[in-house]
mmCIF file with all atom_site columns, C-alpha atoms in Angstrom:
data_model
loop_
_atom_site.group_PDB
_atom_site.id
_atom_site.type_symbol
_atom_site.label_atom_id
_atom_site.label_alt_id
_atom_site.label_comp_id
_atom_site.label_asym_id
_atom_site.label_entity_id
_atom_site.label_seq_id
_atom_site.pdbx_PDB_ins_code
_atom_site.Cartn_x
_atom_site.Cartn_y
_atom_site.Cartn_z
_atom_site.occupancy
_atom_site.B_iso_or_equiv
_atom_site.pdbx_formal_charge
_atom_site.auth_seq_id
_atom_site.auth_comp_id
_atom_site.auth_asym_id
_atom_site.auth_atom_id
_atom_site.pdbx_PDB_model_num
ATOM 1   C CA . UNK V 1 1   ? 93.831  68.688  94.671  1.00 29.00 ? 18  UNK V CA 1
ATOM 2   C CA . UNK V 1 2   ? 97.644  69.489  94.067  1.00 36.00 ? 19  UNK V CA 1
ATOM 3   C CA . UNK V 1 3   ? 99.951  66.726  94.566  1.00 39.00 ? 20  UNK V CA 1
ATOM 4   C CA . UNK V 1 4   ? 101.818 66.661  97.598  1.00 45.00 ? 21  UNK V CA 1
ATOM 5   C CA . UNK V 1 5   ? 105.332 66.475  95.988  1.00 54.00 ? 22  UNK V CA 1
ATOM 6   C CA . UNK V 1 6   ? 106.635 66.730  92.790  1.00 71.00 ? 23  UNK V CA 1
ATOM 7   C CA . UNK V 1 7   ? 110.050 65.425  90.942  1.00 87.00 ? 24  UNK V CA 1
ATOM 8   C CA . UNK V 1 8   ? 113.240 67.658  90.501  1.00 89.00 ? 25  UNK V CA 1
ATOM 9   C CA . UNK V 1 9   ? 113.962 70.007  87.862  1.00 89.00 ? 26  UNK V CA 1
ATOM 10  C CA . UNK V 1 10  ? 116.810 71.033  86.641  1.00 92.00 ? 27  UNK V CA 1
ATOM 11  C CA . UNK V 1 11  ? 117.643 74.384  85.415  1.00 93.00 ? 28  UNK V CA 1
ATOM 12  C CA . UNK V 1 12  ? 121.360 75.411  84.426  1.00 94.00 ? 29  UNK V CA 1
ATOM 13  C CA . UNK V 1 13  ? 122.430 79.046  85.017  1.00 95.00 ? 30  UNK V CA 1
ATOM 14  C CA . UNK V 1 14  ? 125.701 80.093  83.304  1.00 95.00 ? 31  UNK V CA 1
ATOM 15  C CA . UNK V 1 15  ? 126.803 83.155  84.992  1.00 95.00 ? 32  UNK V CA 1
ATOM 16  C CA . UNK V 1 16  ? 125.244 85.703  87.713  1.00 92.00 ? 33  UNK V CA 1
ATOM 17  C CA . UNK V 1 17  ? 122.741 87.078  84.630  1.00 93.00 ? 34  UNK V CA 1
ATOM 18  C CA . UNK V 1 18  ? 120.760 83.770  84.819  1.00 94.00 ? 35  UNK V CA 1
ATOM 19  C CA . UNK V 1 19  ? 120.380 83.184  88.381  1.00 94.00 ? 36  UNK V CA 1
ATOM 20  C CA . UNK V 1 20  ? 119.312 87.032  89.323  1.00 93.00 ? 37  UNK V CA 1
ATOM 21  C CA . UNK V 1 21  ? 116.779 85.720  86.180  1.00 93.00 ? 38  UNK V CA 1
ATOM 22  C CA . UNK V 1 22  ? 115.168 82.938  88.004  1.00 95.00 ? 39  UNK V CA 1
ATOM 23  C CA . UNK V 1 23  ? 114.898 84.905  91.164  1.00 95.00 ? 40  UNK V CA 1
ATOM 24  C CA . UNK V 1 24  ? 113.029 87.402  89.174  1.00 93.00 ? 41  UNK V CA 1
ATOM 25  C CA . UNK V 1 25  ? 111.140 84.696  87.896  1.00 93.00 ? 42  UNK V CA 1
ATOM 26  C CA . UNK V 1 26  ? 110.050 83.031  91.197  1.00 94.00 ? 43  UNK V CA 1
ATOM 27  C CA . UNK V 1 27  ? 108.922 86.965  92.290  1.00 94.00 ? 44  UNK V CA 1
ATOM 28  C CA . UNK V 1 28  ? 106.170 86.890  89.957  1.00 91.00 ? 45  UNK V CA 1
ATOM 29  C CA . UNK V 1 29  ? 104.869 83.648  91.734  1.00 92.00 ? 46  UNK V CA 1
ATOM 30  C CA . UNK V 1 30  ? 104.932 84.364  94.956  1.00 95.00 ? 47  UNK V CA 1
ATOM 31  C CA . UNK V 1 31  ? 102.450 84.729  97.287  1.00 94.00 ? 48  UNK V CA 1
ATOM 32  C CA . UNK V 1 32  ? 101.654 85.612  101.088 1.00 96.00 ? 49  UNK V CA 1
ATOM 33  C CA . UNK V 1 33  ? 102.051 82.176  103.062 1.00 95.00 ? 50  UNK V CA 1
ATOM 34  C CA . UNK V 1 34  ? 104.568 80.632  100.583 1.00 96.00 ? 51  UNK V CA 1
ATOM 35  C CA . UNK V 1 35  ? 107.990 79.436  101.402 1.00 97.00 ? 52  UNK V CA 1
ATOM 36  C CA . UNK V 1 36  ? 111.098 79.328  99.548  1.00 98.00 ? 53  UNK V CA 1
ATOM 37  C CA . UNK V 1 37  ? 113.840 76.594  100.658 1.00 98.00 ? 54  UNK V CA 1
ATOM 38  C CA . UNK V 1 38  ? 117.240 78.126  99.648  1.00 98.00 ? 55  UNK V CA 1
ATOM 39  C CA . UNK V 1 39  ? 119.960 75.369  100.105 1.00 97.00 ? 56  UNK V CA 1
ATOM 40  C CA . UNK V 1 40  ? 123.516 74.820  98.918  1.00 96.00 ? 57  UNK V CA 1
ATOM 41  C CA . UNK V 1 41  ? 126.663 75.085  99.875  1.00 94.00 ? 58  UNK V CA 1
ATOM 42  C CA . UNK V 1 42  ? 128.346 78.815  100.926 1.00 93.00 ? 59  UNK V CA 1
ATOM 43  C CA . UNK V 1 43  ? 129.146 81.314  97.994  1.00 91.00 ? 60  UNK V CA 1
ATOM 44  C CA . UNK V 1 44  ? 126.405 78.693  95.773  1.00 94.00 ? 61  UNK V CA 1
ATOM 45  C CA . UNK V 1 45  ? 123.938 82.329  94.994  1.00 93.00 ? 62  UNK V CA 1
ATOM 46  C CA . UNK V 1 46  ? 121.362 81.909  97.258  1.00 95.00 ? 63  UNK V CA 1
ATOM 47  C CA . UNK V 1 47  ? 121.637 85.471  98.966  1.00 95.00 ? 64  UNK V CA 1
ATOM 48  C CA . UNK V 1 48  ? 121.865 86.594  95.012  1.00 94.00 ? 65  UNK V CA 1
ATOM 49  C CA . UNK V 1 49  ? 118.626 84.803  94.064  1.00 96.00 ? 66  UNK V CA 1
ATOM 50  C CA . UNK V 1 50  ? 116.696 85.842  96.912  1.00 96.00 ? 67  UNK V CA 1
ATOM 51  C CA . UNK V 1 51  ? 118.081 89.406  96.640  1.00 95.00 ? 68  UNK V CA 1
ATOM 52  C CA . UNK V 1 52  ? 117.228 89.262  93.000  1.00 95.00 ? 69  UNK V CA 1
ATOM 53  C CA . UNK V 1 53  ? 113.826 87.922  94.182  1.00 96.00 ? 70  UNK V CA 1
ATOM 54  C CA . UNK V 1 54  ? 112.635 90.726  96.737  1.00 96.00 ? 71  UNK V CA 1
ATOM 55  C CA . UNK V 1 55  ? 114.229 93.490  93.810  1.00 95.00 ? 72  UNK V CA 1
ATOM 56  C CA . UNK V 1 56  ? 111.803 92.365  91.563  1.00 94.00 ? 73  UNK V CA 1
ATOM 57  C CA . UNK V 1 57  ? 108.637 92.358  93.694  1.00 94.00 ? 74  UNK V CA 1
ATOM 58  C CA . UNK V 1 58  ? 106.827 96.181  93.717  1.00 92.00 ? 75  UNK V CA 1
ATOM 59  C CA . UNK V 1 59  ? 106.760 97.951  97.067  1.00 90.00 ? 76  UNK V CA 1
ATOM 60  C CA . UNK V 1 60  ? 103.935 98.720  99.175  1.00 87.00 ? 77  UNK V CA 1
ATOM 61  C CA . UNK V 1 61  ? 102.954 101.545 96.697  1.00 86.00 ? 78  UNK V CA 1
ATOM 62  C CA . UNK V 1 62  ? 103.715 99.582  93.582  1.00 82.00 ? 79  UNK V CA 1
ATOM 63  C CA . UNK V 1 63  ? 107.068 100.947 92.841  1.00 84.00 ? 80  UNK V CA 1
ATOM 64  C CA . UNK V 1 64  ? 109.686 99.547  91.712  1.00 81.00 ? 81  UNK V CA 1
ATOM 65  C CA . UNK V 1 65  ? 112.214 98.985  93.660  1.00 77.00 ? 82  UNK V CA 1
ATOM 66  C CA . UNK V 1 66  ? 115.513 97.089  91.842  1.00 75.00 ? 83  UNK V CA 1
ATOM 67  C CA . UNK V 1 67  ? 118.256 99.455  93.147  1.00 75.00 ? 84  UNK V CA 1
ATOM 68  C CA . UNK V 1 68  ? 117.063 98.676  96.727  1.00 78.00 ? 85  UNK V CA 1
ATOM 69  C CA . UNK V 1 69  ? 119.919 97.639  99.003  1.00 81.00 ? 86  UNK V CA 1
ATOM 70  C CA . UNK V 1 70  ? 119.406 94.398  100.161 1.00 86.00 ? 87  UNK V CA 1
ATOM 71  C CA . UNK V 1 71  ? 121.419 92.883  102.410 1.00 79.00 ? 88  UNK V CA 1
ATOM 72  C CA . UNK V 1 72  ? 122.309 89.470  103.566 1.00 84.00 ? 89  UNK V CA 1
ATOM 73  C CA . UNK V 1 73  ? 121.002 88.607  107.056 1.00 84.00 ? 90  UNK V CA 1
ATOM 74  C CA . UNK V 1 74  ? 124.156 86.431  107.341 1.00 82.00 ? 91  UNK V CA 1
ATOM 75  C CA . UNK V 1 75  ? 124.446 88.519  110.823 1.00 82.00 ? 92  UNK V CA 1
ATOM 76  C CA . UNK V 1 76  ? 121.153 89.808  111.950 1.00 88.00 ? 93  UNK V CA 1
ATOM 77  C CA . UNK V 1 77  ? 119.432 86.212  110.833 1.00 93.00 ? 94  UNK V CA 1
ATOM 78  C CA . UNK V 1 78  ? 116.540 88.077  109.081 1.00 95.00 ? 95  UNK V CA 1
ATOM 79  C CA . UNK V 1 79  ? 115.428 90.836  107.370 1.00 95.00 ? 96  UNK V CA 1
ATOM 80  C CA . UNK V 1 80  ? 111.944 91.892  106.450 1.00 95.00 ? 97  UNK V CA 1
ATOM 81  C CA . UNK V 1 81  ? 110.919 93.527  103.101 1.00 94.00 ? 98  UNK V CA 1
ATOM 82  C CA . UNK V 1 82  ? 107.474 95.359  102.779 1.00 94.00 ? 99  UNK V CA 1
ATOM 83  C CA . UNK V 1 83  ? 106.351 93.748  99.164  1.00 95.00 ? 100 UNK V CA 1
ATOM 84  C CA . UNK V 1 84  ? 103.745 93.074  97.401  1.00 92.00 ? 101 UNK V CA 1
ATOM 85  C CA . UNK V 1 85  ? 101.940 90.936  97.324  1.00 94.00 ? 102 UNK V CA 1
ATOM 86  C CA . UNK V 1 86  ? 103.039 90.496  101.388 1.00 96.00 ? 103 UNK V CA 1
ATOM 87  C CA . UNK V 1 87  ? 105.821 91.318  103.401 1.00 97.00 ? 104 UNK V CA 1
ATOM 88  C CA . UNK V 1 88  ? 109.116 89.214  102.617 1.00 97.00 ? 105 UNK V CA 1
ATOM 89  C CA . UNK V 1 89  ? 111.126 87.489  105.128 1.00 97.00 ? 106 UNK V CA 1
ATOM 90  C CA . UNK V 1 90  ? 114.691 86.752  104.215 1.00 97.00 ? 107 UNK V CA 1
ATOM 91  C CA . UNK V 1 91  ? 116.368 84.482  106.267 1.00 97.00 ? 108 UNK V CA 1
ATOM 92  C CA . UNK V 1 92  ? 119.824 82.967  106.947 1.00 96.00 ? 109 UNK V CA 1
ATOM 93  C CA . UNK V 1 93  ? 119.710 80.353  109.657 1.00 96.00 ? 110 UNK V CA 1
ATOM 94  C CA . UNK V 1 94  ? 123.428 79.245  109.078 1.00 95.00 ? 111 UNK V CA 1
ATOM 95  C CA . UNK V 1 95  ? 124.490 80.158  112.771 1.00 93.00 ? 112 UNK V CA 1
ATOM 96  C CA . UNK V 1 96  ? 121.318 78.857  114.126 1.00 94.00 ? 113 UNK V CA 1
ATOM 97  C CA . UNK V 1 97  ? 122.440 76.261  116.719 1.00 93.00 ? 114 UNK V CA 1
ATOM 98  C CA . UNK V 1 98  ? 118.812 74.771  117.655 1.00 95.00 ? 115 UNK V CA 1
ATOM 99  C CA . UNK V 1 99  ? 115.114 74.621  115.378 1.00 95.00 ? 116 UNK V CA 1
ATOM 100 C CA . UNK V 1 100 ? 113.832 76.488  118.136 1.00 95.00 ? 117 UNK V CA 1
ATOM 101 C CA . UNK V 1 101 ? 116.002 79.957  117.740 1.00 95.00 ? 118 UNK V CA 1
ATOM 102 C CA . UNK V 1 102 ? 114.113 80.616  114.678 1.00 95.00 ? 119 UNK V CA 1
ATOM 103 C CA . UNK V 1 103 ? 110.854 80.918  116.516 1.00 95.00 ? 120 UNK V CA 1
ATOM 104 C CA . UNK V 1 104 ? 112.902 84.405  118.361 1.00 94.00 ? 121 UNK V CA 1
ATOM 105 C CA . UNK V 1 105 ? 112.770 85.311  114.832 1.00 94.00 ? 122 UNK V CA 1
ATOM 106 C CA . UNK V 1 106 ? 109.255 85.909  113.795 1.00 95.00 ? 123 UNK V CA 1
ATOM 107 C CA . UNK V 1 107 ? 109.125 82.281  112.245 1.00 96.00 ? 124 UNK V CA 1
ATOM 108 C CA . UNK V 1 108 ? 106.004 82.008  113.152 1.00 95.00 ? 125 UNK V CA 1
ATOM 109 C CA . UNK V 1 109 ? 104.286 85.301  111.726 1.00 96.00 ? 126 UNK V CA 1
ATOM 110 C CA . UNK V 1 110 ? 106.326 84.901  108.811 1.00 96.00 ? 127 UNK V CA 1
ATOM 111 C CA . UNK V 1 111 ? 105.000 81.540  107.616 1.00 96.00 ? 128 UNK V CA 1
ATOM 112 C CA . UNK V 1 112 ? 101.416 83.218  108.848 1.00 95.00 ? 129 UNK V CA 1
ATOM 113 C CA . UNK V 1 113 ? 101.214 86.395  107.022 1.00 93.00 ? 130 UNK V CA 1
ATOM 114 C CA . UNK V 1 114 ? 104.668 86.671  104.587 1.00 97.00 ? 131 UNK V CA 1
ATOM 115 C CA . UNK V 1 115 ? 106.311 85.347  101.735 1.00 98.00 ? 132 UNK V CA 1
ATOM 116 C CA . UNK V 1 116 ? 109.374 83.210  103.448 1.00 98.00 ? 133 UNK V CA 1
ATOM 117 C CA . UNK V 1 117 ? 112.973 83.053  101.665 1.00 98.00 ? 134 UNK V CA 1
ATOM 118 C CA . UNK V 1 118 ? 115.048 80.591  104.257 1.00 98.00 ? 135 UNK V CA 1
ATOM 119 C CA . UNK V 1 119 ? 118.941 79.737  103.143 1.00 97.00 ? 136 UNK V CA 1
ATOM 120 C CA . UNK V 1 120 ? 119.792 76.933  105.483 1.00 97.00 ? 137 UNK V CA 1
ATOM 121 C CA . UNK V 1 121 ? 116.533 75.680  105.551 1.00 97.00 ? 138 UNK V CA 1
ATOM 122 C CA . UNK V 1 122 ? 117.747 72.241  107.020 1.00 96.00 ? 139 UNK V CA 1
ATOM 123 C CA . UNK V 1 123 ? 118.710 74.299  110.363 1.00 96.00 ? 140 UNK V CA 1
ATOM 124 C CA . UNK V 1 124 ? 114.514 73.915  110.903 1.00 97.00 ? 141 UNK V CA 1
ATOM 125 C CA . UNK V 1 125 ? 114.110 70.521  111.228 1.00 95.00 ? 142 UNK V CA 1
ATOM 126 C CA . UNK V 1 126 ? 110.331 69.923  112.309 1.00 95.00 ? 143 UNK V CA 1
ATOM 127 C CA . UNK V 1 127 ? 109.809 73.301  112.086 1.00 96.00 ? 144 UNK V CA 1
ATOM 128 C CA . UNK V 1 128 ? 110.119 73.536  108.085 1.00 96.00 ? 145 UNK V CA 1
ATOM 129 C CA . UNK V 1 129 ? 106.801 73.762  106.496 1.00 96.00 ? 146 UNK V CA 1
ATOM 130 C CA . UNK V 1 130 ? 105.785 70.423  104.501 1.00 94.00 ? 147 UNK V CA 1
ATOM 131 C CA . UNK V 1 131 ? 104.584 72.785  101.563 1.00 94.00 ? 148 UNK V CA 1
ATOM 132 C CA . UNK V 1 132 ? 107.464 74.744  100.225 1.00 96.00 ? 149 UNK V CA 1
ATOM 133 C CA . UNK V 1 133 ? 109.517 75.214  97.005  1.00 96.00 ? 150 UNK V CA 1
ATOM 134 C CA . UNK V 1 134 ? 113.178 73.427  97.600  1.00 96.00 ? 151 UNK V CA 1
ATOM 135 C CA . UNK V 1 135 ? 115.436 75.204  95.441  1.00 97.00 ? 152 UNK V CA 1
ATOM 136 C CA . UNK V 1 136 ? 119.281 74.152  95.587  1.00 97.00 ? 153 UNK V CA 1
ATOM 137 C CA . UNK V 1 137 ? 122.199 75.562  94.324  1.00 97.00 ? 154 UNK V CA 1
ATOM 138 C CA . UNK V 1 138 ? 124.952 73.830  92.961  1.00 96.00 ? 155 UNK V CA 1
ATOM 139 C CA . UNK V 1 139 ? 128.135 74.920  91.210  1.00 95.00 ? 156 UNK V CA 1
ATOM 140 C CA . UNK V 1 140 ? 128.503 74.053  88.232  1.00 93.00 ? 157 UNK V CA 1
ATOM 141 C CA . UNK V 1 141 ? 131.725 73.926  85.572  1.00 87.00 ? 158 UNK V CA 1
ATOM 142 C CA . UNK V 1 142 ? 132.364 77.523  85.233  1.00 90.00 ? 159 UNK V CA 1
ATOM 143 C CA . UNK V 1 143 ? 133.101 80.019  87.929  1.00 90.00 ? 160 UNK V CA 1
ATOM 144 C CA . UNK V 1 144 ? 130.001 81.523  87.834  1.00 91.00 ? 161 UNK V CA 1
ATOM 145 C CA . UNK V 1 145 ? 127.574 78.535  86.737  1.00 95.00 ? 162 UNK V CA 1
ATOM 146 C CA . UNK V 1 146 ? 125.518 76.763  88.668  1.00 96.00 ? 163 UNK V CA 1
ATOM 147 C CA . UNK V 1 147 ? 122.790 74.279  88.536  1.00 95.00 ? 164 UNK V CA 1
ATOM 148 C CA . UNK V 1 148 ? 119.472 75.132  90.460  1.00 95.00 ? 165 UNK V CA 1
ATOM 149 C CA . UNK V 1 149 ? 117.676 72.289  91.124  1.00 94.00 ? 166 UNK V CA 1
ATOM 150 C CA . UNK V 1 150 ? 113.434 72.814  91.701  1.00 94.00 ? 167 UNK V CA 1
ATOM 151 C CA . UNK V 1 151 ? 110.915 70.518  93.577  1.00 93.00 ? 168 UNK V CA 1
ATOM 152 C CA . UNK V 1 152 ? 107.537 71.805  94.466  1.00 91.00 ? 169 UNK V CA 1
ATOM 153 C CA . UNK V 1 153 ? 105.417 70.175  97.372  1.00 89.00 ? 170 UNK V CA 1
ATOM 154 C CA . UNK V 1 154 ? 101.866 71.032  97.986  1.00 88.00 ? 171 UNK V CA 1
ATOM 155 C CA . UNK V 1 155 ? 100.385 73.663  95.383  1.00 86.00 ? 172 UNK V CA 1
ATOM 156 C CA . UNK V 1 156 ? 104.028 74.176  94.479  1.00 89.00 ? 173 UNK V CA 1
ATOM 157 C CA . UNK V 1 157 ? 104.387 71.722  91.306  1.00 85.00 ? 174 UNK V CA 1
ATOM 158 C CA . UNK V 1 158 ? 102.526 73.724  88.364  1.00 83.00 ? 175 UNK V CA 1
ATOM 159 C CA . UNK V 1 159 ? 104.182 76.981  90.007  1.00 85.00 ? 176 UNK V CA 1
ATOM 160 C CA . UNK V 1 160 ? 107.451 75.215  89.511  1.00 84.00 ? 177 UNK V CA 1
ATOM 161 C CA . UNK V 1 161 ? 106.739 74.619  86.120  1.00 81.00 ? 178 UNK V CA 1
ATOM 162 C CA . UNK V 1 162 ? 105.734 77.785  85.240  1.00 79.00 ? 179 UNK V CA 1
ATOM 163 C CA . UNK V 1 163 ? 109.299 79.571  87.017  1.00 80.00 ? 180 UNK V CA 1
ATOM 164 C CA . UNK V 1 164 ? 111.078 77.069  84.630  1.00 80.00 ? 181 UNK V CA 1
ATOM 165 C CA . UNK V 1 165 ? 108.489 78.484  81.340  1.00 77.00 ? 182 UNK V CA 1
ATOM 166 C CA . UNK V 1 166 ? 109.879 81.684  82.648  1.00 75.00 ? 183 UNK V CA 1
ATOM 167 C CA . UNK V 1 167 ? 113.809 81.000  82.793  1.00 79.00 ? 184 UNK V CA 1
ATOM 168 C CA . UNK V 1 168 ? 113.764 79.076  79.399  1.00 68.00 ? 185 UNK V CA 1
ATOM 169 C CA . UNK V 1 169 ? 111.524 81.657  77.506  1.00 56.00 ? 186 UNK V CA 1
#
């Protein structure tokens, strides 16, 4: 049985390069039910992780697909990705004024059926899954740096472990 919660780990990234790196990391992990936690502050990289992320997974055919346009839902709240292993659903909840907007978003089917990316994940309240990968993003000393931070709850703690074999390898 995988332990409910697991401690922090640290990963630096010292430019752009690296964090597009562990998004393309994380792609190879996920899997149709999971959910991502994307938190720090604004301009921190989380639309450029989880765009890096959804690049790197193949399309519904298997192609690849890293010169795809993918846009931040900063002002449609969502967008949806047909991926493999399952649809993708990229969310920004910054301008979410109540847990219960998200539902109007397809919450629901996307924790049932997709692969959930959600930057301002703290906008769900009770409505944040207890299993889920909490990534944050912190800037670190040069323009460009920052310091991702990885905790894994549920089946997420040997997956963590393996995105950080990934990023160091």
């Amino acid at each position: 049985m995988a332990r409910a919660t697991s401690e922090t780990l640290f990963l630096d990234l010292p430019d752009e390069t690296a964090t597009r790196r562990l998004g393309g990391a994380l792609a190879g992990l996920l899997r149709a039910g999971d959910v991502v936690a994307l938190s720090g502050g604004l301009g921190s990289g989380k639309t450029s992780l989880a765009r890096a992320a959804i690049r790197a997974m193949p399309g519904p055919a298997g192609e690849t697909l890293d010169d795809e346009e993918v846009p931040s839902p900063t002002f449609t709240l969502v967008q949806i990705y047909e991926r493999r292993p399952a649809p993708v659903w990229h969310f920004d909840l910054f301008r979410l004024e109540a847990p219960e907007e998200a539902l109007e978003l397809g919450l629901e089917e996307a924790l049932a059926e997709g692969i959930s990316l959600i930057e301002w994940p703290e906008r769900l309240g009770d409505l944040l899954p207890a299993e889920r990968l909490e990534l944050q993003l912190d800037f670190a000393g040069a323009p460009q740096a920052r310091r991702a931070g990885l905790r894994g709850r549920g089946d997420w703690p040997a997956r963590v472990q393996s995105v950080m074999s990934l990023c160091h390898g």
